[in-house]
Tab-separated table of C-alpha atoms and ligand atoms in Angstrom:
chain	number	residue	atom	x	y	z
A	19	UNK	CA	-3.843	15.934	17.713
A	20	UNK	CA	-7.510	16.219	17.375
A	21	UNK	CA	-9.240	13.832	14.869
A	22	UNK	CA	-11.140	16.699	13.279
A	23	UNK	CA	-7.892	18.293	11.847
A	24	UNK	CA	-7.560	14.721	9.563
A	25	UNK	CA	-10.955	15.905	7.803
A	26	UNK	CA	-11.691	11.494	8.363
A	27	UNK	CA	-14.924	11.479	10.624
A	28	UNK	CA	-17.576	9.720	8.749
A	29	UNK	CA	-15.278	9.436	5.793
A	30	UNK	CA	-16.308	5.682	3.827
A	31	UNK	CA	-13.239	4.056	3.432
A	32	UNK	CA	-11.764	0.770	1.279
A	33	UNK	CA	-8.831	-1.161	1.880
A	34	UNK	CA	-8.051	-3.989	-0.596
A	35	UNK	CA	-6.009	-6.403	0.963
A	36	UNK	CA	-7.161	-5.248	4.514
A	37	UNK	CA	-6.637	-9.420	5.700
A	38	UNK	CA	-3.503	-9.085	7.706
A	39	UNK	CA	-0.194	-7.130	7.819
A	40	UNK	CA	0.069	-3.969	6.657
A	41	UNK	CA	-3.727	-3.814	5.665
A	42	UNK	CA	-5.373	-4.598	9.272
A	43	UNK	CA	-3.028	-1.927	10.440
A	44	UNK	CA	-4.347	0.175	7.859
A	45	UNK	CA	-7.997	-0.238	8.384
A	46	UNK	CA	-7.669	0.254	11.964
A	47	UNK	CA	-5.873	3.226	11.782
A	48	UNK	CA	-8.403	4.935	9.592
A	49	UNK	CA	-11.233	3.331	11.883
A	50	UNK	CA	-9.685	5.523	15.091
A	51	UNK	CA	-9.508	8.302	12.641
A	52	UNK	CA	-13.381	8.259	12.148
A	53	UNK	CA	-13.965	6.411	9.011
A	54	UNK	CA	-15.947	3.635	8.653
A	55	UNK	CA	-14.018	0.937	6.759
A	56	UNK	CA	-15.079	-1.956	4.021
A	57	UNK	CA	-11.974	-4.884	4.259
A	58	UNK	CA	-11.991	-6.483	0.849
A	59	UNK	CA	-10.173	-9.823	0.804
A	60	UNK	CA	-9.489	-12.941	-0.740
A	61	UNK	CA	-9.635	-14.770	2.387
A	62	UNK	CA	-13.314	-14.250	4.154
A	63	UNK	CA	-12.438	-15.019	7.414
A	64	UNK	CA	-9.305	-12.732	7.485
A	65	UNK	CA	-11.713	-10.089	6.257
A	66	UNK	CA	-14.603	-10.684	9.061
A	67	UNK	CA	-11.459	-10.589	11.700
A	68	UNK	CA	-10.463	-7.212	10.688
A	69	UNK	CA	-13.586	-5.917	10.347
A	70	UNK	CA	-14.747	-7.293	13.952
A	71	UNK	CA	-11.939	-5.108	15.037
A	72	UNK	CA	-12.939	-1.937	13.093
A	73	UNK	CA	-16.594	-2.685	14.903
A	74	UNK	CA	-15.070	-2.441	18.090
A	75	UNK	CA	-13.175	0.954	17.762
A	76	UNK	CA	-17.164	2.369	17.361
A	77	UNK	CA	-16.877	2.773	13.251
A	78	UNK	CA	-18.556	0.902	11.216
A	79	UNK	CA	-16.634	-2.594	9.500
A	80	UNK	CA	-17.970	-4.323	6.730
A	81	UNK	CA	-16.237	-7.107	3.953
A	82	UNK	CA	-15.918	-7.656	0.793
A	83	UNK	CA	-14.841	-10.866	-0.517
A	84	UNK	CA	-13.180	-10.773	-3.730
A	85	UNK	CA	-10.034	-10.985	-6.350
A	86	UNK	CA	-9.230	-7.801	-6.960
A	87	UNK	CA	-6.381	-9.313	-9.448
A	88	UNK	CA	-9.347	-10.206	-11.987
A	89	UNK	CA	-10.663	-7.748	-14.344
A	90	UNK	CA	-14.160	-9.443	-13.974
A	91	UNK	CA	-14.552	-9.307	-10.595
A	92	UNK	CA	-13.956	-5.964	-9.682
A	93	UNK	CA	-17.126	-4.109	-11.007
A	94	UNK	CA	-18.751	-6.826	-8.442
A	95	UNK	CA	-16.566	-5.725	-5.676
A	96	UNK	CA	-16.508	-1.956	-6.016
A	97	UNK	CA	-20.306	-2.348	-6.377
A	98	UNK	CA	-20.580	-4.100	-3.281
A	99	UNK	CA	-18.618	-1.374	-1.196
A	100	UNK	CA	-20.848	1.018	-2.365
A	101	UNK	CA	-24.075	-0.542	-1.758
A	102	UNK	CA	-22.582	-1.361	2.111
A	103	UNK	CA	-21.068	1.971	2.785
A	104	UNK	CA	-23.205	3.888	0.887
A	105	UNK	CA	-20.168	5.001	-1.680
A	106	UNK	CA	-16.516	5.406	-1.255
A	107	UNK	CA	-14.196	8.162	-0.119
A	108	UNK	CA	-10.653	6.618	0.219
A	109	UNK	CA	-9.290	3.749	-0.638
A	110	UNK	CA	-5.783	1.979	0.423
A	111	UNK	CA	-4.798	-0.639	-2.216
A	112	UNK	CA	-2.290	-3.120	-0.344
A	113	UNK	CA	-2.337	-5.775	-2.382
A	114	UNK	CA	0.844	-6.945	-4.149
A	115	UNK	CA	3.449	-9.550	-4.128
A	116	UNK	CA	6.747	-10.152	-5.669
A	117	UNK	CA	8.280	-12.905	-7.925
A	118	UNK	CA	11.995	-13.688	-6.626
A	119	UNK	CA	14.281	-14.791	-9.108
A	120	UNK	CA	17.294	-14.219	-11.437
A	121	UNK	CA	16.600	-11.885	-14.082
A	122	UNK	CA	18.726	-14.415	-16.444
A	123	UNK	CA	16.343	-16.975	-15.263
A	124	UNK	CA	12.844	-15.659	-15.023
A	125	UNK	CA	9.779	-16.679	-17.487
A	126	UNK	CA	8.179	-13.757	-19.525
A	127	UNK	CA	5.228	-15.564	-17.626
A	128	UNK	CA	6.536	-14.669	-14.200
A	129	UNK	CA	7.640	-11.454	-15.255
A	130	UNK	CA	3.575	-10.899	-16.602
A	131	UNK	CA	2.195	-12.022	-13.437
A	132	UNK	CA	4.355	-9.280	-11.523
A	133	UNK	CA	2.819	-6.742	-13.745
A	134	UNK	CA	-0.799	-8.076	-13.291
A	135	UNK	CA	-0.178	-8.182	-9.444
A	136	UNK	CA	1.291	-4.789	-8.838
A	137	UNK	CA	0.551	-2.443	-11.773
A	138	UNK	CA	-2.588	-3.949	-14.116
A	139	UNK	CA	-4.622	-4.734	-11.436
A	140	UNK	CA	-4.409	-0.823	-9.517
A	141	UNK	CA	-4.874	0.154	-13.532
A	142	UNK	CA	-8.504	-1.498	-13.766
A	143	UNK	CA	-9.258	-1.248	-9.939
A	144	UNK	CA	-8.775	2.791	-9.420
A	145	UNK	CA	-10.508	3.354	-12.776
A	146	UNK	CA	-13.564	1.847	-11.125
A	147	UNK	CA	-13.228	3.608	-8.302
A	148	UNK	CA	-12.750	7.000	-9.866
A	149	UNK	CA	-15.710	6.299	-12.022
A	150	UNK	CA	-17.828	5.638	-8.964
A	151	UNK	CA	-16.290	9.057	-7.377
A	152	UNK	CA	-17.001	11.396	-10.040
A	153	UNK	CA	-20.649	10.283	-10.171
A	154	UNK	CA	-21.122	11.298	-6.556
A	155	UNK	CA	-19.152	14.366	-7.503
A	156	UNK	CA	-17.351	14.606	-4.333
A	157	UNK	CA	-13.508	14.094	-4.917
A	158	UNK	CA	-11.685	11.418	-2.943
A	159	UNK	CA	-8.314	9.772	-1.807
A	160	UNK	CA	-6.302	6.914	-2.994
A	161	UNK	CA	-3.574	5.416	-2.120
A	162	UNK	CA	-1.421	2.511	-3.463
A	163	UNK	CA	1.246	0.643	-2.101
A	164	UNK	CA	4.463	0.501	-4.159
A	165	UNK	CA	7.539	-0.136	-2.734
A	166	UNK	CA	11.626	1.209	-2.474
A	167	UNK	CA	12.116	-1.251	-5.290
A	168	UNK	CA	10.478	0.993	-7.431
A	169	UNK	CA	12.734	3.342	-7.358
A	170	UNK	CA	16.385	1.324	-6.768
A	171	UNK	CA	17.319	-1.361	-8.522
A	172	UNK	CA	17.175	-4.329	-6.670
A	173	UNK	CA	18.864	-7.590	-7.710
A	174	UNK	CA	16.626	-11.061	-8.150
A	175	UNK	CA	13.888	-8.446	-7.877
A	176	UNK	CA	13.413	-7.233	-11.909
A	177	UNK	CA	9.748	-7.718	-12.549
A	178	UNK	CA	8.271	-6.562	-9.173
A	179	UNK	CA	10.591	-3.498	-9.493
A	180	UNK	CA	9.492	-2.702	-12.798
A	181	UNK	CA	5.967	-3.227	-12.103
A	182	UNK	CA	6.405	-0.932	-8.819
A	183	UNK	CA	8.388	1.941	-11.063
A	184	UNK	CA	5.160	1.810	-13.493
A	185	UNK	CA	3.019	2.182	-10.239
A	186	UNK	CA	4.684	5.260	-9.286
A	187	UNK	CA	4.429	6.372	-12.713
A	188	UNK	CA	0.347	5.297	-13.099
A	189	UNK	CA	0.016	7.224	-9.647
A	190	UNK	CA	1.527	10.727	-11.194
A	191	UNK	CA	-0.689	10.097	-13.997
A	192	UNK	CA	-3.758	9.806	-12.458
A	193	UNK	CA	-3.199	11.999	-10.198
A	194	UNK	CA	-3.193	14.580	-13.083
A	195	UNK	CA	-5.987	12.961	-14.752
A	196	UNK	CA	-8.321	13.108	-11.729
A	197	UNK	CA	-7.156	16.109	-10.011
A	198	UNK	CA	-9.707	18.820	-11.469
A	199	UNK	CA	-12.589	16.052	-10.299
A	200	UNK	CA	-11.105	16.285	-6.827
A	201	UNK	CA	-9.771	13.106	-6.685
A	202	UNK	CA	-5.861	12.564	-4.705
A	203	UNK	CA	-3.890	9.712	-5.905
A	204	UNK	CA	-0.313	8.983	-3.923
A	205	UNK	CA	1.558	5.618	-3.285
A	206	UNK	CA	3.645	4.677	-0.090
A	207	UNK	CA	7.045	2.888	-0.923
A	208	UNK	CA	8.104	0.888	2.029
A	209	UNK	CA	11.199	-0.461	2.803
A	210	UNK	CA	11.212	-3.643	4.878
A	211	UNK	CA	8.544	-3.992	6.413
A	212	UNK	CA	7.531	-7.163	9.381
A	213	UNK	CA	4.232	-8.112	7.696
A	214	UNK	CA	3.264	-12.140	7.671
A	215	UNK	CA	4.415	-13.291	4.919
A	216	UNK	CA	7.737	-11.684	5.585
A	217	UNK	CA	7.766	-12.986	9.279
A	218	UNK	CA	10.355	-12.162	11.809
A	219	UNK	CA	13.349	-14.233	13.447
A	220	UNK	CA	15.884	-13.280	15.655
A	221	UNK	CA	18.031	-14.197	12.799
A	222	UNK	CA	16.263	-11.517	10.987
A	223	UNK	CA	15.903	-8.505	13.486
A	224	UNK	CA	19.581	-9.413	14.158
A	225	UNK	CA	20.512	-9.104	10.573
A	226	UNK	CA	18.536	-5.315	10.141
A	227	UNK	CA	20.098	-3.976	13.400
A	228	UNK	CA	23.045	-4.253	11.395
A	229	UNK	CA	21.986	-3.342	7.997
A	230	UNK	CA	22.478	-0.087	6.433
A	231	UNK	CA	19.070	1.267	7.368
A	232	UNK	CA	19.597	4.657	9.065
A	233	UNK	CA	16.685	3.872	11.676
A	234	UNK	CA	18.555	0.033	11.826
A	235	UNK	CA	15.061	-1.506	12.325
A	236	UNK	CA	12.711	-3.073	10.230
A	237	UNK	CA	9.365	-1.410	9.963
A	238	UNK	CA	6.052	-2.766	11.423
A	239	UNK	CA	2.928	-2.717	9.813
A	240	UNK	CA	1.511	0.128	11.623
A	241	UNK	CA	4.611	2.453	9.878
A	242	UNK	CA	2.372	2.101	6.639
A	243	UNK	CA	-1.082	2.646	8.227
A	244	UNK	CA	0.037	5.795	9.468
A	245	UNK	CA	0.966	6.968	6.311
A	246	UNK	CA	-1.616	6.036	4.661
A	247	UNK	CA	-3.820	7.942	6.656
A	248	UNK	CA	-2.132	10.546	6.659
A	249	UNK	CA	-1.878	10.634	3.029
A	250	UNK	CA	-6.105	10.042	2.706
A	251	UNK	CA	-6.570	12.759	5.211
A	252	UNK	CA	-7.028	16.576	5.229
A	253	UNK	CA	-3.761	17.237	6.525
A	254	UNK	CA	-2.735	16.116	2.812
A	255	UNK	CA	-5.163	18.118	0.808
A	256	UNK	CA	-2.897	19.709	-1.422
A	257	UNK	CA	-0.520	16.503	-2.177
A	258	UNK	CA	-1.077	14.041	-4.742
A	259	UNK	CA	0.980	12.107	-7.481
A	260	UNK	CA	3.659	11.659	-4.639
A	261	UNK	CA	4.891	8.701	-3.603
A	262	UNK	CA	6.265	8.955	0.040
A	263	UNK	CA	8.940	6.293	1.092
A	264	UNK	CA	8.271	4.938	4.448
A	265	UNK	CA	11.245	3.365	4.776
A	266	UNK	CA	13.495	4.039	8.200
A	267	UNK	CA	16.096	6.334	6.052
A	268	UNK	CA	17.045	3.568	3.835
A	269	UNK	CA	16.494	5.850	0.399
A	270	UNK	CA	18.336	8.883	1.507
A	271	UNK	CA	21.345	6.975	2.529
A	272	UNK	CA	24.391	6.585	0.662
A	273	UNK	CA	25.458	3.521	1.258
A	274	UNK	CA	28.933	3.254	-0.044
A	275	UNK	CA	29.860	6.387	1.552
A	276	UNK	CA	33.180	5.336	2.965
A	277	UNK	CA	34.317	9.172	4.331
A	278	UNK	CA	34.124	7.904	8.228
A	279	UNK	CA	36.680	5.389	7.154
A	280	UNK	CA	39.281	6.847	4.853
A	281	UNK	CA	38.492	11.098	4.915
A	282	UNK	CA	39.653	13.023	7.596
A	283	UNK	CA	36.517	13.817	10.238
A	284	UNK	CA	35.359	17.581	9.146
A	285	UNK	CA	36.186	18.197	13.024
B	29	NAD	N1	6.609	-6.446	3.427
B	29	NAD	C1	7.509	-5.638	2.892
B	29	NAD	O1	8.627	-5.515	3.370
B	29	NAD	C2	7.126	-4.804	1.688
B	29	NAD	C3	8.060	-3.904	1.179
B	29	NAD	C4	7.721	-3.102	0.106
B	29	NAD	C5	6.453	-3.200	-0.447
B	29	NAD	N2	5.563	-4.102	0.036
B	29	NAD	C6	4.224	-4.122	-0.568
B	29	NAD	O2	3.289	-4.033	0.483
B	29	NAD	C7	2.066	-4.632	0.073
B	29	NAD	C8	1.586	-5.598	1.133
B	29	NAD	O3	2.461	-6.687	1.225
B	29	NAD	P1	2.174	-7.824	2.304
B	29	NAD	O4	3.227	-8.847	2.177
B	29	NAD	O5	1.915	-7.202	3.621
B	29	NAD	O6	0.785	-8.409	1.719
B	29	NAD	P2	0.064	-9.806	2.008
B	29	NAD	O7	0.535	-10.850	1.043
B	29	NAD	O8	0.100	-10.127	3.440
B	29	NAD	O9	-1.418	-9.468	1.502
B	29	NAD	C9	-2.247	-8.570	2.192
B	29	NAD	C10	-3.661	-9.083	2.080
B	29	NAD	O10	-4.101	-9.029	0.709
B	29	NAD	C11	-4.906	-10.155	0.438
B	29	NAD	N3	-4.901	-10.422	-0.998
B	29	NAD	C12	-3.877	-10.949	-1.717
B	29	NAD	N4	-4.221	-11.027	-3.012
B	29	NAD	C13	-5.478	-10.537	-3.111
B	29	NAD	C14	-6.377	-10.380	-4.198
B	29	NAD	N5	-6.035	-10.753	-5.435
B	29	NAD	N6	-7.600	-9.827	-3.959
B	29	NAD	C15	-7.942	-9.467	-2.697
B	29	NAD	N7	-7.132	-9.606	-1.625
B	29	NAD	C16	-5.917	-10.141	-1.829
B	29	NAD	C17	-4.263	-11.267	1.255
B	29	NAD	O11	-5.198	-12.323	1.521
B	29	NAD	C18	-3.831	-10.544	2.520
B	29	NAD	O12	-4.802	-10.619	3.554
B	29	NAD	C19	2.340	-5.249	-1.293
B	29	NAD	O13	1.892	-4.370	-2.303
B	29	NAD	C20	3.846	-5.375	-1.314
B	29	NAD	O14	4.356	-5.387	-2.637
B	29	NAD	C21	5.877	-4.921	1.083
């Protein structure tokens, strides 16, 4: 496919939480898909890595260094995206994390934290980013990361759920919202997903060849970047408040369906 048809080239592009995993594969995908491409991170030197990589695909790469988890920061941060890149068309918003615990045993505390990590913090962060949008008056993509736990129920996993399901919620809403100022909002919800925090075994790629995922792999970063981009490009203009699982099957399965062992085959 030609590049052109994604409507990317030149396109100014953000990706919080573009350190490692799922967020290097995302910048570089939308790098090779002609945007230039500001990496905000806590971690600098993650940040300069990936953007030393988005140099070297011929687009530009620039960092941001910055919590995008507090409220005062991110004024700062979208400021100094702008001021690099010269404004902002897209942005990817990776960052997340989960609390893992038993429901009967979790703080209110931990359950707050998954809310400011998953669902506040896109709240405050696309807000400023829409703002910044509608002054240049030319629309724009977003895209957040939820995840398949936003939508099942998922045991030790109550408050990032929750804060996920009000993601996908927040992303309908704004979508809405910011639709008739040309601004797309979707999420992604992956399934399980080999990023580095959630780092692979043969233990582990032994225990999802046999899992109940239809695809019976585990996905790789690069599984989200390409849905991501496709989501920020022209090839979704007419799609927002979506959220698209990425996910190897895993949603659309039934997974107690037990009519290959007890029902009669059809033929
Ligand atoms: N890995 C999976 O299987 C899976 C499944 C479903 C959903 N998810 C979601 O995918 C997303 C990415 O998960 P991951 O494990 O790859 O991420 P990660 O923990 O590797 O973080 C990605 C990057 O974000 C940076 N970062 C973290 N907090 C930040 C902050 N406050 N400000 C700026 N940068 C920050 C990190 O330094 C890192 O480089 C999350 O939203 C997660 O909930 C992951």
């Amino acid at each position: 496919m030609s590049t052109s048809m994604l409507g990317l080239d030149g396109k100014r592009a953000v990706v919080f939480g573009g350190g490692q995993g799922m967020g290097e594969a995302t910048a570089l995908c939308l790098a090779q898909a002609g945007c230039d491409v500001a990496v905000v991170d806590l971690v600098e030197e993650r940040a300069e890595q990936v953007a030393q990589r988005v140099t070297e695909t011929g687009r530009r790469g620039v960092t941001v260094v910055g919590d995008v988890l507090d409220d005062a920061e991110v004024p700062r941060v979208v400021g100094a995206i702008e001021e690099k890149l010269g404004g902002i068309d897209i942005t990817v918003s990776i960052v997340g994390q989960s609390a893992f615990g038993a429901a009967l045993d979790m703080t209110p505390d931990t359950w707050d934290l998954d809310q400011r990590r998953n669902l506040r913090y896109f709240f405050v962060l696309s807000r400023e980013v829409a703002a910044a949008m509608i002054r240049r008056g030319q629309g724009g993509a977003m895209v957040a990361i939820a995840s398949v736990d936003g939508i099942q129920g998922s045991a030790y996993h109550s408050s990032y759920g929750a804060a996920k399901a009000g993601l996908i919620s927040l992303v309908k809403s704004l979508a809405v919202e910011w639709a008739p100022k040309g601004i797309r909002v979707n999420a992604i919800a992956p399934g399980h997903i080999v990023t580095p925090r959630l780092y692979d075994t043969n233990e582990r790629a032994a225990y999802y060849a046999e899992s109940p995922i239809p695809m019976k792999r585990r996905g790789q970063p690069v599984d989200i970047a390409k849905a991501a981009t496709f989501l920020a490009s022209d090839l979704a203009s007419y799609v927002s408040g979506v959220t698209l699982p990425v996910d190897g099957g895993l949603l659309a399965a039934n997974l107690i369906n037990a009519g290959h062992v007890f029902g009669r085959p059809a033929r």
